Amino acid sequence: MASTSEKGAAGTADKLAAAFGRQLSLSSRSVHADDHTNDHAAVAPPMHVSTTFRYADEPDKLVPWSDTDPDAADNFWIYSREKAPTATRYEAILSSLLGGPAVSYASGLAAFHAMIVFLNPKRVAIGQGYHGCHGILKLMKKLNGLEQLDLENEADLAKLQPGDVLHVETPLNPTGEARDLAYYRKKADELGCYLTVDATFAPPPLQDPFQHGADIVMHSGTKYFGGHSDMLSGVLAIRPDRARGGGGDGGQPGWLQGLREERLHLGGVMGSLEGWLGVRSLRTLELRVMRQAENAQRLVDWLAAQKKAGGNVVADLVYRIQHASQQPEASDPDSWLRKQMPNGYGPVFSLWLKTEEHAKRLPSKLFLFHHATSLGGVESLIEWRAMSDAAVDRRLVRVSVGVEGWEDLRDDLLQGLQALNAELKN
Ligand SMILES: *Cc1c(COP(=O)(O)O)cnc(C)c1O
């Protein structure tokens, strides 16, 4: 392997692409996009916990913070609220996987907050979806009167002005249904607005929102990037032509520099342990996500087939299955949905049970699915969604599929529904 100094700070992914004459696969980049940050012979990454970093010994080499070029300063460390080596390594991998420079945050909501503060719109059009983002918009309304509009309401969209934000979550929480990004890009262009996308439910390789016109792609890295239910993180990836200074915005500082500078003051940086766990987890992102997505698809297909056949416990107790694969466009190879999600749909789906009581009791009957909120981990979870979302229909359970054997998950759901049926009949 080439040494660190030969690779330099330009980014290993670019150098490897030049050496191979093509972009390397997603998994190769998951394992190698941070190689340029290796400044030790150890193969496994270190975890640097320092909050502060020594300045150069030689007085002539001292460059005050305000004189450094933020775009070229990846190996220049001062204080960990600005940036720290372990989280920077995590960002190096994510920048390659997401297709745009990535900035990490302490949580998904910290990332969403930083994005809204940075873009500073007067209005944000937002759909249903993750309720926490609505909470941030309410805080912003208190601070500066920001107006929240309904993304799915044409009359509301007509109120948007240049510089405002269309925020699209796809696939949606909690149903796993997708929304057409090209449609919203067109709207954003007509209105002079930014298109921001919460892509948490479909990490790479399931979806690339930059291909469909996103200006910023947001992820709760707590979910699939972490993947083991043991770390909080948030990520903003910036469309490349907006990221660097002097680009799309005619001489303005780039969005990468802008977001980093504002993060220094917001203070919502990732911890070093989380950055280290994140690096470890990203190595297996594609393996995990593809397995989880395949498992989910098999379970949804099985549930849908049972429901269609009738005369069984699934047909008796489940009256609706929601997932992108169940949307009508999924059966049309030329549809926006198949173009937007060519590698499969997300690992989360929702079931509507016959009554609220059924939804509340099903989780307690299962052996393999933990009854818990959140998603994206290797463990399958099920949640009576009313537990954490006051606005949702109380008959809904959300399922986040893990990496277990799908037949085991199927049999667990089947025995759980049977046990529930027996209990509620009596
Ligand atoms: C979990 C989640 C968030 C919030 O992320 P945190 O890391 O919990 O702050 C935002 N959007 C979606 C779609 C999520 O699932």
XYZ file of C-alpha atoms in Angstrom, residues 176-371:
196
model
C -41.385 3.642 3.973
C -43.232 5.130 0.986
C -41.181 7.195 -1.472
C -41.714 10.668 -2.936
C -40.722 11.841 -6.442
C -37.591 14.010 -6.109
C -37.519 15.070 -9.790
C -41.014 16.514 -9.344
C -39.897 18.611 -6.366
C -36.679 19.673 -8.145
C -38.829 21.083 -10.938
C -40.973 22.939 -8.402
C -37.871 24.281 -6.663
C -36.490 25.566 -9.987
C -39.777 27.274 -10.862
C -39.882 28.968 -7.462
C -36.152 29.722 -7.018
C -36.018 27.524 -3.919
C -33.536 25.053 -2.490
C -34.316 21.344 -2.459
C -33.145 19.573 0.684
C -33.672 15.833 1.089
C -33.838 13.745 4.243
C -32.609 10.440 2.792
C -32.219 8.629 6.123
C -34.566 5.779 5.107
C -32.614 4.954 1.913
C -28.841 5.206 2.401
C -26.427 4.256 -0.383
C -26.719 2.113 -2.475
C -30.522 2.424 -2.408
C -30.853 6.066 -3.491
C -28.706 9.026 -4.627
C -30.712 12.243 -4.198
C -28.002 14.309 -5.967
C -28.927 12.443 -9.180
C -32.414 13.867 -8.814
C -31.457 17.457 -8.032
C -30.953 17.734 -4.249
C -28.936 20.738 -3.035
C -28.267 19.184 0.378
C -28.746 15.541 1.365
C -29.358 14.992 5.059
C -29.083 11.733 6.975
C -29.641 10.720 10.532
C -26.396 8.729 10.732
C -27.834 7.242 13.918
C -29.713 4.808 11.671
C -27.892 2.973 8.842
C -24.482 4.681 9.008
C -24.151 3.688 12.671
C -26.144 0.543 11.982
C -25.754 -1.025 15.447
C -28.086 1.094 17.601
C -25.152 2.465 19.592
C -24.318 5.977 18.333
C -26.007 9.270 17.442
C -24.909 11.158 14.363
C -26.189 13.486 11.681
C -24.771 14.250 8.246
C -25.214 16.956 5.608
C -23.759 16.220 2.166
C -23.538 19.215 -0.171
C -24.077 19.183 -3.932
C -20.472 19.437 -5.211
C -20.887 22.640 -7.255
C -22.341 24.429 -4.215
C -19.735 23.109 -1.786
C -16.646 25.027 -2.899
C -16.184 28.800 -2.906
C -16.671 30.830 -6.085
C -18.859 28.138 -7.660
C -22.607 28.152 -8.167
C -23.121 31.228 -6.028
C -20.803 33.587 -7.918
C -17.893 34.273 -5.590
C -19.691 33.552 -2.319
C -17.847 31.292 0.121
C -18.741 27.660 -0.560
C -21.400 25.941 1.469
C -18.832 23.521 2.905
C -16.878 26.361 4.483
C -20.094 28.078 5.544
C -21.529 25.005 7.268
C -18.218 24.246 8.995
C -17.878 27.801 10.266
C -21.419 27.809 11.608
C -20.975 24.363 13.195
C -18.068 25.795 15.182
C -20.525 28.200 16.805
C -23.558 25.928 17.034
C -21.270 23.426 18.760
C -23.129 20.325 17.566
C -20.079 18.280 16.573
C -19.902 14.488 16.846
C -18.004 12.967 19.716
C -14.798 11.050 18.998
C -16.211 7.715 20.165
C -19.138 8.170 17.781
C -16.806 9.096 14.920
C -14.789 5.954 15.580
C -17.883 3.745 15.774
C -19.137 5.414 12.599
C -15.946 4.560 10.685
C -16.145 0.956 11.846
C -19.797 0.745 10.804
C -19.431 2.341 7.372
C -17.040 -0.445 6.350
C -20.064 -2.781 6.143
C -22.708 -0.271 5.013
C -23.478 -1.892 1.662
C -23.491 -5.435 3.100
C -25.882 -4.477 5.849
C -28.194 -2.247 3.842
C -28.594 -4.683 0.954
C -29.286 -7.565 3.319
C -31.771 -5.511 5.338
C -33.523 -4.250 2.194
C -33.775 -7.789 0.769
C -35.111 -9.139 4.052
C -37.720 -6.383 4.190
C -38.777 -6.998 0.602
C -39.234 -10.717 1.250
C -41.308 -10.045 4.357
C -43.485 -7.463 2.580
C -43.996 -9.805 -0.401
C -44.925 -12.640 1.930
C -47.345 -10.489 3.943
C -48.937 -9.108 0.769
C -49.346 -12.613 -0.708
C -50.949 -13.907 2.488
C -53.300 -10.964 2.582
C -54.280 -11.477 -1.036
C -54.853 -15.223 -0.584
C -57.140 -14.653 2.423
C -58.295 -17.205 4.968
C -55.170 -16.877 7.150
C -54.094 -14.925 10.202
C -52.292 -12.208 8.197
C -55.383 -11.520 6.115
C -57.513 -11.493 9.267
C -55.368 -9.111 11.349
C -53.401 -6.896 8.922
C -55.524 -4.599 6.837
C -52.864 -2.446 5.206
C -49.165 -2.806 4.312
C -47.199 0.334 3.493
C -43.803 0.281 1.774
C -42.399 1.816 -1.425
C -42.740 -1.599 -3.104
C -46.514 -1.420 -2.543
C -46.885 1.926 -4.360
C -48.514 1.544 -7.808
C -45.411 2.977 -9.567
C -43.298 0.050 -8.320
C -44.783 -2.201 -11.009
C -43.910 0.223 -13.848
C -40.240 -0.132 -14.943
C -40.294 3.405 -16.446
C -41.687 5.084 -13.337
C -39.894 7.776 -11.319
C -39.884 5.329 -8.408
C -37.906 2.624 -10.216
C -35.453 5.294 -11.482
C -35.049 6.834 -8.045
C -34.621 3.497 -6.214
C -33.079 1.121 -8.775
C -31.399 -1.151 -6.211
C -34.394 -1.958 -4.028
C -36.541 -0.192 -1.465
C -35.812 0.591 2.148
C -35.726 -1.807 5.105
C -38.612 -0.058 6.948
C -42.313 -0.676 6.372
C -45.548 -0.202 8.281
C -48.488 -2.446 9.050
C -51.950 -1.293 10.006
C -53.593 -3.822 12.280
C -57.290 -4.446 12.705
C -57.600 -2.442 15.932
C -55.476 -0.255 18.188
C -55.446 -3.109 20.700
C -53.898 -5.475 18.150
C -51.194 -2.929 17.313
C -50.421 -2.340 20.976
C -50.151 -6.071 21.791
C -48.372 -7.526 18.750
C -44.820 -6.456 19.767
C -45.100 -8.358 23.072
C -45.752 -11.603 21.184
C -42.514 -11.553 19.144
C -39.226 -13.268 20.006
C -36.820 -11.683 17.504
C -38.165 -8.142 17.023
C -37.330 -5.777 19.886
C -40.200 -3.475 20.811
